[in-house]
């Protein structure tokens, strides 16, 4: 049997029993505005059905995406024989469902739940949930809005890119050089440091390359020079003997940055890492969640590595032989955070993605004081 105490709430088993399912539901709160009677009736009708497993499937066709959820049910004896499972559909779900599903959900009672995601609606269904997404069109590496072929804006962009013009200092990235002369810091060139800020700076250089191409500058000498710099400074992070190497972690199935105990003699010597990178188990990022924003604890991989993937995408367009050479390495990073296949036994499927809430969590395997973030 069971002992239930309302104040403070406590439910305890007098004797442990195998095969027993316990279901609890909040019927009302003091300020919820909940339609208590209708909500309670709906709970009782579906109290005997509960999920024991779920499958998530997704598909993309042109500019349309589809995500479906299918739950496996178990039924408890002695309850109404409803064939549907009662779930909560949050505001992020309802606009993505069919009009029939939305209407059925909107007709349901007000529930006692309300949080930062909004107020959910109850949805009882025996069919899988199917969410339909309209995706952004494939823009390639170009701007969402095509750059002008002539006019003041085009002139200003070219001035920022190449210098000169009526306002030679108005758009210079450091007050003295044009964007086409942008150079990443010395530590980034050497592959010394963290994957976050280094990746951002490399991606900045890659974006300048893409803008220059869109402005019709790909035949200029400075364009080839930028490409050479981008290729050289990207590959130092991908090499096996990198100063801040990427290593495979068998415990969680992922690529993590070793981390770097950074030193540059306060600017008086070449940047270097003080740790021994030849001994992976001594990598500082594996033991300190404060290093590299917790990359070694699987924080933020989808944007740390996304910067490098963007760099490689730009290089793939203009230096296809380079991309082919480094493709296995960069695909390994893609598989770390965006592996699409359960057949890949080295990495989990879409590590950071929360398919139910339709976004990615930045937090990894450690607890976060303010929650998982993003």
Tab-separated table of C-alpha atoms in Angstrom:
chain	number	residue	atom	x	y	z
A	1	UNK	CA	0.000	0.000	0.000
A	2	UNK	CA	0.823	3.665	-0.047
A	3	UNK	CA	0.763	6.458	2.511
A	4	UNK	CA	-0.050	9.948	1.262
A	5	UNK	CA	0.307	13.093	3.364
A	6	UNK	CA	-0.936	16.386	1.929
A	7	UNK	CA	0.899	18.926	4.155
A	8	UNK	CA	3.786	18.809	3.395
A	9	UNK	CA	3.172	16.503	0.490
A	10	UNK	CA	4.699	13.076	0.874
A	11	UNK	CA	3.905	9.823	-0.927
A	12	UNK	CA	5.611	6.730	0.412
A	13	UNK	CA	5.339	3.034	-0.373
A	14	UNK	CA	4.664	0.837	2.639
A	15	UNK	CA	6.172	-2.053	0.729
A	16	UNK	CA	8.178	-2.080	-2.493
A	17	UNK	CA	6.384	-3.731	-5.389
A	18	UNK	CA	7.607	-4.608	-8.859
A	19	UNK	CA	5.756	-3.409	-11.944
A	20	UNK	CA	3.997	-0.536	-10.187
A	21	UNK	CA	3.570	2.795	-11.962
A	22	UNK	CA	2.825	5.910	-9.930
A	23	UNK	CA	1.363	8.932	-11.703
A	24	UNK	CA	1.022	12.362	-10.119
A	25	UNK	CA	-0.553	15.434	-11.699
A	26	UNK	CA	-0.969	19.019	-10.575
A	27	UNK	CA	-4.646	19.901	-10.705
A	28	UNK	CA	-4.591	23.504	-9.545
A	29	UNK	CA	-2.448	26.322	-8.226
A	30	UNK	CA	-3.528	29.372	-6.267
A	31	UNK	CA	-3.170	31.880	-9.128
A	32	UNK	CA	-3.273	29.813	-12.289
A	33	UNK	CA	-6.805	30.546	-13.494
A	34	UNK	CA	-7.028	26.821	-14.176
A	35	UNK	CA	-10.368	25.332	-15.221
A	36	UNK	CA	-10.105	22.827	-12.386
A	37	UNK	CA	-13.110	20.625	-13.101
A	38	UNK	CA	-12.502	20.253	-16.853
A	39	UNK	CA	-8.774	19.725	-16.311
A	40	UNK	CA	-9.353	17.140	-13.585
A	41	UNK	CA	-11.840	15.264	-15.789
A	42	UNK	CA	-9.307	15.187	-18.611
A	43	UNK	CA	-6.621	13.878	-16.258
A	44	UNK	CA	-8.853	11.087	-14.975
A	45	UNK	CA	-9.808	10.033	-18.502
A	46	UNK	CA	-6.142	9.602	-19.491
A	47	UNK	CA	-4.651	8.582	-16.153
A	48	UNK	CA	-4.214	4.967	-17.254
A	49	UNK	CA	-1.956	5.722	-20.234
A	50	UNK	CA	1.662	6.714	-19.796
A	51	UNK	CA	4.663	6.864	-22.155
A	52	UNK	CA	7.529	4.398	-21.806
A	53	UNK	CA	9.564	5.344	-24.886
A	54	UNK	CA	9.667	7.929	-27.650
A	55	UNK	CA	11.062	8.270	-31.148
A	56	UNK	CA	12.012	11.531	-32.821
A	57	UNK	CA	12.305	11.638	-36.587
A	58	UNK	CA	13.121	14.559	-38.831
A	59	UNK	CA	13.250	15.199	-42.535
A	60	UNK	CA	14.169	18.107	-44.797
A	61	UNK	CA	12.913	18.665	-48.325
A	62	UNK	CA	13.969	21.892	-50.052
A	63	UNK	CA	12.848	24.712	-47.746
A	64	UNK	CA	10.517	22.573	-45.628
A	65	UNK	CA	11.439	20.698	-42.470
A	66	UNK	CA	9.371	18.184	-40.549
A	67	UNK	CA	9.861	16.806	-37.040
A	68	UNK	CA	7.675	14.021	-35.674
A	69	UNK	CA	7.328	12.575	-32.182
A	70	UNK	CA	5.916	9.107	-31.612
A	71	UNK	CA	5.388	7.788	-28.091
A	72	UNK	CA	5.076	4.153	-27.041
A	73	UNK	CA	2.315	3.684	-24.462
A	74	UNK	CA	1.659	1.427	-21.546
A	75	UNK	CA	-1.807	1.057	-20.024
A	76	UNK	CA	-2.692	0.427	-16.412
A	77	UNK	CA	-5.573	-1.855	-15.525
A	78	UNK	CA	-8.651	-0.406	-13.901
A	79	UNK	CA	-8.634	2.917	-15.735
A	80	UNK	CA	-10.754	4.169	-18.644
A	81	UNK	CA	-9.598	2.595	-21.901
A	82	UNK	CA	-8.577	5.758	-23.703
A	83	UNK	CA	-6.357	5.143	-26.727
A	84	UNK	CA	-4.683	8.524	-26.627
A	85	UNK	CA	-1.838	9.992	-24.627
A	86	UNK	CA	-2.325	13.302	-22.834
A	87	UNK	CA	0.566	15.705	-23.369
A	88	UNK	CA	1.177	19.446	-23.100
A	89	UNK	CA	1.707	21.416	-26.308
A	90	UNK	CA	3.580	24.651	-25.649
A	91	UNK	CA	3.289	27.884	-27.674
A	92	UNK	CA	6.377	26.872	-29.670
A	93	UNK	CA	4.541	23.764	-30.921
A	94	UNK	CA	1.051	24.950	-31.806
A	95	UNK	CA	1.850	27.182	-34.830
A	96	UNK	CA	3.794	24.278	-36.359
A	97	UNK	CA	0.913	21.793	-36.147
A	98	UNK	CA	-1.981	21.228	-38.506
A	99	UNK	CA	-5.043	23.434	-38.147
A	100	UNK	CA	-7.033	20.412	-36.915
A	101	UNK	CA	-4.509	19.684	-34.147
A	102	UNK	CA	-4.408	23.357	-33.139
A	103	UNK	CA	-8.189	23.575	-32.946
A	104	UNK	CA	-8.402	20.482	-30.751
A	105	UNK	CA	-5.728	21.835	-28.432
A	106	UNK	CA	-7.297	25.287	-28.187
A	107	UNK	CA	-10.621	23.693	-27.229
A	108	UNK	CA	-9.012	22.095	-24.173
A	109	UNK	CA	-9.191	23.497	-20.643
A	110	UNK	CA	-6.772	26.000	-19.134
A	111	UNK	CA	-4.095	24.053	-17.269
A	112	UNK	CA	-2.290	25.108	-14.063
A	113	UNK	CA	1.024	25.396	-15.914
A	114	UNK	CA	2.647	28.632	-17.003
A	115	UNK	CA	6.332	29.491	-17.242
A	116	UNK	CA	8.795	31.381	-19.407
A	117	UNK	CA	7.693	29.268	-22.389
A	118	UNK	CA	4.134	30.554	-22.027
A	119	UNK	CA	0.904	28.714	-21.250
A	120	UNK	CA	0.584	25.196	-22.713
A	121	UNK	CA	-2.543	23.551	-24.031
A	122	UNK	CA	-3.479	19.925	-23.347
A	123	UNK	CA	-3.342	17.646	-26.342
A	124	UNK	CA	-4.709	14.099	-26.276
A	125	UNK	CA	-3.783	12.101	-29.364
A	126	UNK	CA	-3.102	8.551	-30.466
A	127	UNK	CA	-1.217	9.811	-33.523
A	128	UNK	CA	2.372	11.067	-33.639
A	129	UNK	CA	2.934	14.766	-33.293
A	130	UNK	CA	4.142	16.308	-36.541
A	131	UNK	CA	5.703	19.778	-36.585
A	132	UNK	CA	6.128	21.571	-39.927
A	133	UNK	CA	8.897	24.160	-40.305
A	134	UNK	CA	9.417	26.692	-43.073
A	135	UNK	CA	13.191	26.928	-43.374
A	136	UNK	CA	15.352	29.806	-44.556
A	137	UNK	CA	16.270	29.340	-48.216
A	138	UNK	CA	19.792	28.196	-49.035
A	139	UNK	CA	21.716	31.415	-49.546
A	140	UNK	CA	25.095	29.827	-50.078
A	141	UNK	CA	27.808	32.163	-48.792
A	142	UNK	CA	26.097	35.311	-50.030
A	143	UNK	CA	24.217	37.956	-48.073
A	144	UNK	CA	20.555	37.482	-47.233
A	145	UNK	CA	19.937	40.668	-49.224
A	146	UNK	CA	22.068	40.832	-52.384
A	147	UNK	CA	24.763	43.510	-52.261
A	148	UNK	CA	24.162	46.478	-54.585
A	149	UNK	CA	25.801	46.451	-57.994
A	150	UNK	CA	26.358	50.215	-57.848
A	151	UNK	CA	25.711	53.282	-55.722
A	152	UNK	CA	26.797	54.795	-52.420
A	153	UNK	CA	26.472	51.595	-50.361
A	154	UNK	CA	28.625	49.609	-52.768
A	155	UNK	CA	31.254	52.364	-52.732
A	156	UNK	CA	31.257	52.371	-48.925
A	157	UNK	CA	31.666	48.597	-48.801
A	158	UNK	CA	34.592	48.715	-51.202
A	159	UNK	CA	36.196	51.511	-49.162
A	160	UNK	CA	35.908	49.421	-46.000
A	161	UNK	CA	37.333	46.462	-47.856
A	162	UNK	CA	40.201	48.128	-49.710
A	163	UNK	CA	40.668	51.519	-48.037
A	164	UNK	CA	40.852	54.911	-49.706
A	165	UNK	CA	37.833	56.904	-50.754
A	166	UNK	CA	36.411	60.100	-49.291
A	167	UNK	CA	36.474	58.789	-45.691
A	168	UNK	CA	39.649	56.665	-45.520
A	169	UNK	CA	39.409	56.162	-41.751
A	170	UNK	CA	35.656	55.720	-41.455
A	171	UNK	CA	35.484	51.952	-41.789
A	172	UNK	CA	38.979	50.711	-41.016
A	173	UNK	CA	38.946	47.752	-38.654
A	174	UNK	CA	41.791	48.999	-36.442
A	175	UNK	CA	42.084	52.627	-37.498
A	176	UNK	CA	45.006	52.018	-39.818
A	177	UNK	CA	44.203	49.103	-42.128
A	178	UNK	CA	41.406	48.123	-44.445
A	179	UNK	CA	39.416	44.906	-43.966
A	180	UNK	CA	41.337	43.224	-46.779
A	181	UNK	CA	44.476	43.585	-44.628
A	182	UNK	CA	42.869	42.057	-41.549
A	183	UNK	CA	45.174	39.640	-39.772
A	184	UNK	CA	44.268	37.331	-36.915
A	185	UNK	CA	46.406	37.634	-33.752
A	186	UNK	CA	49.660	35.713	-33.481
A	187	UNK	CA	48.262	33.094	-31.107
A	188	UNK	CA	45.501	32.249	-33.599
A	189	UNK	CA	48.055	31.882	-36.378
A	190	UNK	CA	49.964	29.413	-34.190
A	191	UNK	CA	46.910	27.473	-33.021
A	192	UNK	CA	47.472	28.508	-29.402
A	193	UNK	CA	44.527	29.340	-27.151
A	194	UNK	CA	40.807	28.610	-27.078
A	195	UNK	CA	38.471	27.496	-29.848
A	196	UNK	CA	35.871	30.183	-29.104
A	197	UNK	CA	37.672	33.502	-29.653
A	198	UNK	CA	40.084	31.955	-32.153
A	199	UNK	CA	37.193	30.503	-34.124
A	200	UNK	CA	35.380	33.864	-34.143
A	201	UNK	CA	38.441	35.666	-35.504
A	202	UNK	CA	39.026	33.070	-38.212
A	203	UNK	CA	35.329	33.224	-39.152
A	204	UNK	CA	35.650	36.999	-39.418
A	205	UNK	CA	38.434	36.576	-41.957
A	206	UNK	CA	36.318	34.003	-43.823
A	207	UNK	CA	33.377	36.413	-43.904
A	208	UNK	CA	35.551	39.161	-45.382
A	209	UNK	CA	36.562	36.709	-48.120
A	210	UNK	CA	32.907	35.915	-48.863
A	211	UNK	CA	31.960	39.622	-48.984
A	212	UNK	CA	34.877	40.409	-51.283
A	213	UNK	CA	33.734	37.681	-53.649
A	214	UNK	CA	30.181	38.989	-53.613
A	215	UNK	CA	31.549	42.420	-54.541
A	216	UNK	CA	33.302	40.901	-57.554
A	217	UNK	CA	36.792	41.148	-56.107
A	218	UNK	CA	37.805	37.473	-56.324
A	219	UNK	CA	40.270	38.179	-59.135
A	220	UNK	CA	42.297	40.663	-57.108
A	221	UNK	CA	45.702	39.852	-55.630
A	222	UNK	CA	44.612	40.710	-52.092
A	223	UNK	CA	41.781	38.167	-52.389
A	224	UNK	CA	44.222	35.304	-53.058
A	225	UNK	CA	46.348	36.495	-50.153
A	226	UNK	CA	43.356	36.447	-47.777
A	227	UNK	CA	42.507	32.925	-48.920
A	228	UNK	CA	46.053	31.715	-48.307
A	229	UNK	CA	46.000	33.222	-44.811
A	230	UNK	CA	42.633	31.657	-44.036
A	231	UNK	CA	43.772	28.214	-45.172
A	232	UNK	CA	47.071	28.358	-43.279
A	233	UNK	CA	45.563	29.684	-40.045
A	234	UNK	CA	42.630	27.240	-40.092
A	235	UNK	CA	44.635	24.093	-40.670
A	236	UNK	CA	46.958	24.687	-37.709
A	237	UNK	CA	43.936	23.983	-35.497
A	238	UNK	CA	43.064	20.775	-37.360
A	239	UNK	CA	46.480	19.105	-37.454
A	240	UNK	CA	47.330	16.082	-35.318
A	241	UNK	CA	50.280	17.953	-33.830
A	242	UNK	CA	48.319	21.152	-33.167
A	243	UNK	CA	49.505	23.300	-30.282
A	244	UNK	CA	45.976	23.125	-28.843
A	245	UNK	CA	44.872	19.738	-30.187
A	246	UNK	CA	41.385	18.381	-30.599
A	247	UNK	CA	41.106	14.945	-29.014
A	248	UNK	CA	38.460	12.213	-29.087
A	249	UNK	CA	36.768	11.445	-25.781
A	250	UNK	CA	35.526	7.848	-25.645
A	251	UNK	CA	33.477	8.331	-22.464
A	252	UNK	CA	30.920	10.705	-24.043
A	253	UNK	CA	31.731	10.164	-27.692
A	254	UNK	CA	32.965	13.570	-28.801
A	255	UNK	CA	35.760	15.845	-29.909
A	256	UNK	CA	37.008	18.191	-27.206
A	257	UNK	CA	39.730	20.797	-27.216
A	258	UNK	CA	42.650	19.887	-24.974
A	259	UNK	CA	42.724	23.422	-23.615
A	260	UNK	CA	45.711	25.680	-23.226
A	261	UNK	CA	47.566	27.039	-20.227
A	262	UNK	CA	48.308	30.188	-22.192
A	263	UNK	CA	51.556	32.060	-21.814
A	264	UNK	CA	53.211	34.821	-23.841
A	265	UNK	CA	55.522	36.470	-21.274
A	266	UNK	CA	53.116	39.418	-21.085
A	267	UNK	CA	53.593	40.019	-24.802
A	268	UNK	CA	57.375	39.602	-24.798
A	269	UNK	CA	57.593	36.060	-26.225
A	270	UNK	CA	55.745	33.912	-28.731
A	271	UNK	CA	52.375	32.579	-27.483
A	272	UNK	CA	52.495	28.972	-26.296
A	273	UNK	CA	50.667	26.450	-24.129
A	274	UNK	CA	52.402	25.471	-20.915
A	275	UNK	CA	50.684	22.098	-20.673
A	276	UNK	CA	51.968	18.853	-22.205
A	277	UNK	CA	49.591	18.173	-25.100
A	278	UNK	CA	51.198	14.799	-25.805
A	279	UNK	CA	49.506	13.400	-22.684
A	280	UNK	CA	45.756	13.736	-23.341
A	281	UNK	CA	44.734	12.871	-19.789
A	282	UNK	CA	46.617	15.942	-18.566
A	283	UNK	CA	44.706	18.263	-20.887
A	284	UNK	CA	43.520	21.128	-18.653
A	285	UNK	CA	40.104	21.421	-20.324
A	286	UNK	CA	39.252	17.876	-19.201
A	287	UNK	CA	39.595	18.866	-15.557
A	288	UNK	CA	38.539	22.507	-15.405
A	289	UNK	CA	35.143	23.633	-16.696
A	290	UNK	CA	36.369	27.237	-16.650
A	291	UNK	CA	38.845	26.676	-19.473
A	292	UNK	CA	37.656	27.517	-22.996
A	293	UNK	CA	34.129	28.127	-21.715
A	294	UNK	CA	33.832	24.474	-20.715
A	295	UNK	CA	34.553	23.003	-24.145
A	296	UNK	CA	36.126	19.958	-22.474
A	297	UNK	CA	32.808	19.457	-20.657
A	298	UNK	CA	30.866	19.720	-23.952
A	299	UNK	CA	29.702	23.303	-23.497
A	300	UNK	CA	29.105	25.385	-26.625
A	301	UNK	CA	30.400	22.916	-29.226
A	302	UNK	CA	27.814	23.887	-31.826
A	303	UNK	CA	29.170	27.405	-32.110
A	304	UNK	CA	32.850	26.845	-31.188
A	305	UNK	CA	33.165	24.337	-34.024
A	306	UNK	CA	30.623	26.129	-36.194
A	307	UNK	CA	33.117	28.946	-36.709
A	308	UNK	CA	35.672	26.495	-38.096
A	309	UNK	CA	33.055	24.784	-40.261
A	310	UNK	CA	32.187	28.166	-41.766
A	311	UNK	CA	35.846	28.802	-42.545
A	312	UNK	CA	36.097	25.461	-44.304
A	313	UNK	CA	32.893	26.157	-46.262
A	314	UNK	CA	34.442	29.357	-47.625
A	315	UNK	CA	37.681	27.581	-48.443
A	316	UNK	CA	35.768	24.729	-50.113
A	317	UNK	CA	34.370	27.196	-52.639
A	318	UNK	CA	37.689	28.771	-53.586
A	319	UNK	CA	40.233	26.081	-52.650
A	320	UNK	CA	38.470	22.750	-53.264
A	321	UNK	CA	41.714	20.766	-53.139
A	322	UNK	CA	42.444	22.172	-49.676
A	323	UNK	CA	38.959	21.248	-48.456
A	324	UNK	CA	39.298	17.727	-49.834
A	325	UNK	CA	42.547	17.288	-47.919
A	326	UNK	CA	41.043	18.396	-44.600
A	327	UNK	CA	37.511	17.044	-45.105
A	328	UNK	CA	37.814	14.045	-42.732
A	329	UNK	CA	38.937	16.315	-39.887
A	330	UNK	CA	36.232	18.910	-40.356
A	331	UNK	CA	33.515	16.276	-40.782
A	332	UNK	CA	34.622	14.840	-37.451
A	333	UNK	CA	33.838	18.198	-35.856
A	334	UNK	CA	30.472	18.293	-37.625
A	335	UNK	CA	29.688	14.797	-36.346
A	336	UNK	CA	30.502	15.924	-32.818
A	337	UNK	CA	27.601	18.379	-32.608
A	338	UNK	CA	25.407	17.660	-35.652
A	339	UNK	CA	25.696	13.930	-36.310
A	340	UNK	CA	22.484	13.014	-38.176
A	341	UNK	CA	22.698	9.228	-37.966
A	342	UNK	CA	22.200	6.737	-35.161
A	343	UNK	CA	24.334	4.343	-37.227
A	344	UNK	CA	27.380	6.438	-36.304
A	345	UNK	CA	28.644	4.711	-33.187
A	346	UNK	CA	31.334	7.316	-32.450
A	347	UNK	CA	29.047	10.282	-31.764
A	348	UNK	CA	25.520	10.848	-30.404
A	349	UNK	CA	22.824	12.167	-32.709
A	350	UNK	CA	22.530	15.990	-32.690
A	351	UNK	CA	24.264	16.392	-29.332
A	352	UNK	CA	22.967	19.839	-28.337
A	353	UNK	CA	19.588	19.810	-30.059
A	354	UNK	CA	16.390	19.843	-28.035
A	355	UNK	CA	13.877	18.701	-30.622
A	356	UNK	CA	10.926	19.152	-28.267
A	357	UNK	CA	11.644	22.817	-27.539
A	358	UNK	CA	13.059	23.495	-31.016
A	359	UNK	CA	16.448	24.936	-30.100
A	360	UNK	CA	19.896	23.865	-28.922
A	361	UNK	CA	21.230	23.949	-25.370
A	362	UNK	CA	24.731	25.365	-24.940
A	363	UNK	CA	25.317	23.612	-21.602
A	364	UNK	CA	27.224	20.345	-21.585
A	365	UNK	CA	27.639	17.653	-18.938
A	366	UNK	CA	28.201	19.893	-15.914
A	367	UNK	CA	25.527	21.611	-13.851
A	368	UNK	CA	24.963	25.304	-14.520
A	369	UNK	CA	23.976	27.650	-11.641
A	370	UNK	CA	21.451	29.457	-13.869
A	371	UNK	CA	20.302	26.418	-15.868
A	372	UNK	CA	21.564	24.899	-19.098
A	373	UNK	CA	21.595	28.286	-20.920
A	374	UNK	CA	20.710	29.290	-24.463
